CSV table of C-alpha atoms in Angstrom, one decimal:
chain,number,residue,atom,x,y,z
S,4,MET,CA,10.6,3.9,-43.6
S,5,SER,CA,9.5,7.5,-44.2
S,6,ARG,CA,9.9,10.3,-41.5
S,7,ALA,CA,6.2,10.5,-41.5
S,8,SER,CA,5.9,6.6,-40.8
S,9,TRP,CA,8.4,6.7,-38.1
S,10,PHE,CA,6.8,9.4,-36.3
S,11,GLY,CA,3.7,7.7,-36.5
S,12,ILE,CA,5.2,4.4,-35.0
S,13,ALA,CA,6.7,6.6,-32.2
S,14,ALA,CA,3.3,7.9,-31.2
S,15,THR,CA,1.7,4.9,-31.3
S,16,LEU,CA,4.3,3.5,-28.9
S,17,THR,CA,4.1,6.8,-26.7
S,18,LEU,CA,0.4,6.1,-26.2
S,19,SER,CA,0.8,2.6,-25.4
S,20,ALA,CA,3.3,3.1,-22.6
S,21,SER,CA,1.1,5.9,-21.0
S,22,SER,CA,-2.1,3.2,-21.0
S,23,PHE,CA,-0.4,-0.1,-20.3
S,24,ASN,CA,2.6,-1.2,-18.1
S,25,VAL,CA,3.8,-4.8,-17.7
S,26,PHE,CA,0.9,-5.8,-15.6
S,27,GLY,CA,-1.7,-4.7,-18.3
S,28,GLU,CA,-3.8,-1.6,-18.8
S,29,ILE,CA,-3.3,0.8,-16.0
S,30,ASN,CA,-6.2,0.9,-13.4
S,31,ALA,CA,-8.1,-1.7,-15.1
S,32,LEU,CA,-8.8,-5.6,-14.8
S,33,THR,CA,-8.3,-8.0,-17.7
S,34,PRO,CA,-11.1,-10.7,-18.6
S,35,ALA,CA,-8.6,-13.1,-16.6
S,36,GLU,CA,-8.7,-11.0,-13.5
S,37,GLU,CA,-12.4,-10.4,-13.7
S,38,ALA,CA,-12.9,-14.3,-13.7
S,39,GLN,CA,-10.6,-14.6,-10.9
S,40,GLY,CA,-12.6,-12.5,-8.8
S,41,TRP,CA,-10.2,-9.4,-8.5
S,42,GLN,CA,-11.9,-5.9,-8.0
S,43,LEU,CA,-10.4,-2.6,-8.5
S,44,LEU,CA,-9.7,-0.7,-5.3
S,45,PHE,CA,-9.0,2.6,-7.2
S,46,ASP,CA,-10.7,3.3,-10.5
S,47,GLY,CA,-8.2,5.5,-11.6
S,48,ASN,CA,-10.3,8.9,-11.7
S,49,THR,CA,-11.8,9.4,-8.6
S,50,THR,CA,-11.3,8.5,-4.7
S,51,LYS,CA,-14.4,6.1,-4.7
S,52,GLY,CA,-14.4,3.8,-2.3
S,53,TRP,CA,-12.1,5.7,0.1
S,54,HIS,CA,-12.3,8.3,3.0
S,55,PRO,CA,-10.3,10.0,5.3
S,56,PHE,CA,-9.6,7.9,8.2
S,57,GLN,CA,-12.1,8.8,11.0
S,58,HIS,CA,-13.8,11.4,8.9
S,59,PRO,CA,-15.9,9.7,6.3
S,60,ASP,CA,-17.8,12.7,5.4
S,61,ALA,CA,-14.9,15.2,4.9
S,62,LYS,CA,-13.3,16.1,1.7
S,63,SER,CA,-10.1,14.6,1.4
S,64,ALA,CA,-6.2,15.8,0.9
S,65,TRP,CA,-5.9,12.8,-1.3
S,66,GLU,CA,-6.6,13.4,-5.1
S,67,VAL,CA,-6.3,11.7,-8.6
S,68,GLN,CA,-3.6,13.2,-10.7
S,69,ASP,CA,-3.3,11.4,-14.2
S,70,GLY,CA,-4.5,8.0,-13.3
S,71,VAL,CA,-2.5,8.4,-10.1
S,72,LEU,CA,-3.9,8.3,-6.2
S,73,THR,CA,-1.7,10.8,-4.2
S,74,VAL,CA,-2.0,13.0,-1.4
S,75,ASN,CA,-1.6,17.2,-1.9
S,76,LEU,CA,0.2,18.0,1.2
S,77,LYS,CA,-0.1,21.6,0.6
S,78,ALA,CA,-3.7,21.6,0.1
S,79,SER,CA,-6.0,23.6,2.7
S,80,ASP,CA,-9.6,23.5,3.5
S,81,VAL,CA,-9.5,19.8,3.1
S,82,GLN,CA,-9.0,16.9,5.8
S,83,HIS,CA,-5.4,15.8,5.9
S,84,GLY,CA,-4.4,12.4,7.2
S,85,ASP,CA,-4.5,8.9,6.1
S,86,LEU,CA,-7.0,7.2,3.6
S,87,ALA,CA,-9.3,4.4,4.5
S,88,THR,CA,-11.0,1.9,2.3
S,89,ASP,CA,-14.7,2.2,2.9
S,90,LYS,CA,-15.0,-1.6,3.1
S,91,VAL,CA,-13.2,-3.8,5.7
S,92,PHE,CA,-11.2,-7.0,4.2
S,93,GLU,CA,-10.4,-10.2,5.9
S,94,ASN,CA,-8.7,-13.0,3.9
S,95,TYR,CA,-7.7,-11.4,0.4
S,96,GLU,CA,-4.9,-10.6,-1.9
S,97,LEU,CA,-3.9,-7.0,-2.6
S,98,GLN,CA,-1.8,-5.6,-5.3
S,99,PHE,CA,-0.5,-2.4,-6.1
S,100,GLU,CA,2.2,-0.1,-7.8
S,101,TRP,CA,3.8,2.6,-5.9
S,102,LYS,CA,6.6,5.1,-5.9
S,103,SER,CA,8.1,7.5,-4.0
S,104,PRO,CA,10.9,10.4,-3.6
S,105,VAL,CA,14.1,9.4,-2.8
S,106,GLU,CA,13.8,10.2,0.7
S,107,GLY,CA,10.1,9.5,0.7
S,108,ASN,CA,8.7,7.6,3.5
S,109,SER,CA,4.9,6.2,3.7
S,110,GLY,CA,3.2,3.0,4.2
S,111,VAL,CA,-0.1,0.9,4.0
S,112,PHE,CA,-1.8,-0.5,7.0
S,113,ILE,CA,-3.8,-3.6,7.2
S,114,ASN,CA,-6.7,-4.8,9.5
S,115,VAL,CA,-7.2,-1.1,10.7
S,116,GLN,CA,-10.1,-0.7,13.4
S,117,GLU,CA,-11.8,2.7,12.6
S,118,THR,CA,-13.1,3.0,16.2
S,119,PRO,CA,-13.4,6.1,18.5
S,120,GLU,CA,-10.6,4.7,21.0
S,121,HIS,CA,-8.3,4.0,17.9
S,122,GLN,CA,-7.9,7.8,16.2
S,123,ILE,CA,-4.7,6.7,14.6
S,124,ALA,CA,-4.3,3.8,12.1
S,125,TRP,CA,-0.8,2.3,13.3
S,126,GLN,CA,-2.4,1.8,16.7
S,127,THR,CA,-4.3,-1.2,15.4
S,128,GLY,CA,-2.8,-1.9,11.7
S,129,PRO,CA,0.7,-3.7,10.8
S,130,GLU,CA,2.4,-1.4,8.3
S,131,TYR,CA,4.0,-2.1,5.1
S,132,GLN,CA,6.6,0.1,4.8
S,133,LEU,CA,7.3,2.1,1.6
S,134,LEU,CA,10.6,4.0,1.3
S,135,GLY,CA,12.4,5.9,-1.2
S,136,THR,CA,15.6,4.2,-2.4
S,137,ALA,CA,17.8,6.8,-0.4
S,138,HIS,CA,15.8,6.6,2.9
S,139,LYS,CA,18.2,5.9,5.6
S,140,ASP,CA,15.6,3.3,7.2
S,141,ASN,CA,16.3,1.0,4.2
S,142,ASP,CA,19.5,0.2,6.3
S,143,ASP,CA,17.4,-0.7,9.2
S,144,PRO,CA,16.2,-4.6,9.2
S,145,ALA,CA,13.3,-3.9,11.3
S,146,LYS,CA,12.2,-0.8,9.0
S,147,ARG,CA,13.2,-1.4,5.3
S,148,SER,CA,10.8,-1.1,2.4
S,149,GLY,CA,8.6,-4.0,1.7
S,150,ASP,CA,8.8,-5.2,5.4
S,151,ILE,CA,6.2,-5.0,8.3
S,152,PHE,CA,7.3,-1.8,10.2
S,153,GLY,CA,9.2,-2.4,13.3
S,154,TYR,CA,9.5,-6.1,12.4
S,155,THR,CA,13.0,-7.6,11.6
S,156,SER,CA,12.1,-10.1,9.3
S,157,PRO,CA,14.5,-13.2,8.6
S,158,LEU,CA,13.8,-12.9,4.9
S,159,ALA,CA,16.0,-11.3,2.4
S,160,ALA,CA,15.5,-7.4,1.4
S,161,ALA,CA,13.9,-7.1,-1.8
S,162,LYS,CA,15.6,-5.0,-4.5
S,163,MET,CA,13.6,-1.4,-5.1
S,164,HIS,CA,13.2,-0.4,-8.8
S,165,SER,CA,15.0,2.9,-9.8
S,166,ASP,CA,14.0,6.5,-8.6
S,167,GLY,CA,10.9,7.4,-10.5
S,168,GLN,CA,10.2,3.8,-11.8
S,169,TRP,CA,6.8,2.0,-10.2
S,170,ASN,CA,7.4,-0.8,-7.6
S,171,HIS,CA,4.9,-3.7,-7.3
S,172,SER,CA,3.6,-4.9,-4.0
S,173,VAL,CA,1.5,-7.6,-2.8
S,174,ILE,CA,-0.2,-8.4,0.5
S,175,LYS,CA,-1.6,-11.7,1.1
S,176,GLN,CA,-3.9,-12.7,4.2
S,177,ASN,CA,-5.6,-15.8,4.8
S,178,ASN,CA,-6.7,-16.7,8.4
S,179,GLY,CA,-4.3,-14.5,10.2
S,180,LYS,CA,-1.5,-15.6,8.1
S,181,VAL,CA,0.3,-12.8,6.3
S,182,GLU,CA,2.8,-12.3,3.4
S,183,PHE,CA,4.3,-9.2,2.1
S,184,TYR,CA,5.9,-9.2,-1.3
S,185,LEU,CA,8.0,-6.5,-3.2
S,186,ASN,CA,8.9,-6.6,-6.9
S,187,GLY,CA,8.4,-10.2,-6.7
S,188,THR,CA,10.7,-11.0,-3.5
S,189,LEU,CA,8.9,-12.2,-0.4
S,190,THR,CA,10.1,-10.2,2.4
S,191,SER,CA,7.6,-11.0,5.5
S,192,SER,CA,5.7,-13.9,6.6
S,193,VAL,CA,4.0,-13.9,9.8
S,194,ASP,CA,0.8,-15.5,11.7
S,195,PHE,CA,-0.7,-12.6,13.8
S,196,LYS,CA,-2.4,-15.7,15.7
S,197,SER,CA,0.8,-17.3,16.4
S,198,ASN,CA,2.6,-17.7,19.8
S,199,GLU,CA,5.9,-16.4,18.0
S,200,TRP,CA,4.0,-13.3,16.9
S,201,LYS,CA,2.6,-12.7,20.3
S,202,ASN,CA,5.8,-13.2,21.9
S,203,TRP,CA,7.5,-10.8,19.5
S,204,LEU,CA,4.9,-8.3,20.0
S,205,SER,CA,5.1,-8.6,23.9
S,206,GLN,CA,8.7,-7.1,23.6
S,207,SER,CA,7.9,-4.4,20.7
S,208,ARG,CA,7.5,-1.1,20.2
S,209,PHE,CA,3.6,-2.0,20.2
S,210,LYS,CA,3.4,-3.7,23.4
S,211,ASP,CA,1.3,-1.2,25.1
S,212,LEU,CA,-1.3,-1.1,22.3
S,213,PRO,CA,-3.5,-4.1,23.1
S,214,GLN,CA,-5.5,-3.9,19.8
S,215,PHE,CA,-2.3,-4.0,17.4
S,216,SER,CA,-2.7,-6.8,14.8
S,217,ALA,CA,-5.4,-8.2,17.4
S,218,SER,CA,-7.7,-8.5,14.5
S,219,SER,CA,-7.2,-10.2,10.9
S,220,LYS,CA,-10.2,-8.1,9.6
S,221,GLY,CA,-10.3,-4.6,8.9
S,222,HIS,CA,-9.7,-1.4,6.8
S,223,ILE,CA,-6.7,-0.8,4.5
S,224,VAL,CA,-5.2,2.4,4.8
S,225,LEU,CA,-2.9,4.6,3.0
S,226,GLN,CA,-0.5,6.8,5.2
S,227,GLU,CA,0.0,10.7,4.7
S,228,TRP,CA,3.3,11.2,6.1
S,229,THR,CA,5.8,13.9,5.3
S,230,SER,CA,6.6,13.3,1.8
S,231,PRO,CA,4.5,12.4,-1.4
S,232,ILE,CA,3.5,9.2,-2.2
S,233,TYR,CA,1.9,7.8,-5.5
S,234,PHE,CA,-0.4,4.5,-6.2
S,235,ARG,CA,-2.0,2.8,-9.1
S,236,ASN,CA,-3.1,-0.5,-10.1
S,237,MET,CA,-4.9,-1.1,-6.8
S,238,LYS,CA,-6.7,-4.1,-6.9
S,239,VAL,CA,-8.2,-7.0,-4.4
S,240,ARG,CA,-9.6,-10.2,-4.4
S,241,VAL,CA,-11.0,-12.2,-1.7
S,242,LEU,CA,-9.6,-15.7,-0.9
């Protein structure tokens, strides 16, 4: 094979790697996914469909960089804070890919109520924890990545991908029953309507928040915290 032919193949492979991953084309739906009812939550180019939590008309610190949704922690003259979907969701399956710095700490909240009396997303919405591989909270069964923050899951911890690689997460909710997955492993499974959950809640750090997990319908919210976080391939389908 000539050197020119080899470089041509290498260039093609590089282009393919930048446009596709193991789940298909980045920030796009396959015909099969469209037939199954999947919709993109992030189009890969804009923050359309999202707004700063509690500030729907403000310019957000969240931005798109090379097909990735992230937050500019140093941005000025913008609204900092969590990013919320414009729509509310009830029975659905959410898939997304994410990566974090090794010491990173962020999360995705579900069933968030955007009301005047609840100015912070975690006051109403349970959190899918997102941590870097070296974050100390990964050693805490109640705070590890891929789990419901604050809840000690009896299920085994999921294996996170190496630094700089994308992790794949799934959140399923149907009639108040929620399952969290990280890289193909079921990490948390709870029924927010069950007595078991309510008993746990009454003794948890959220016991003085009467609206926490009280609704099985609400906004999906991405957390701006103390470190960068990166999202792509965010898609949802109604169940």
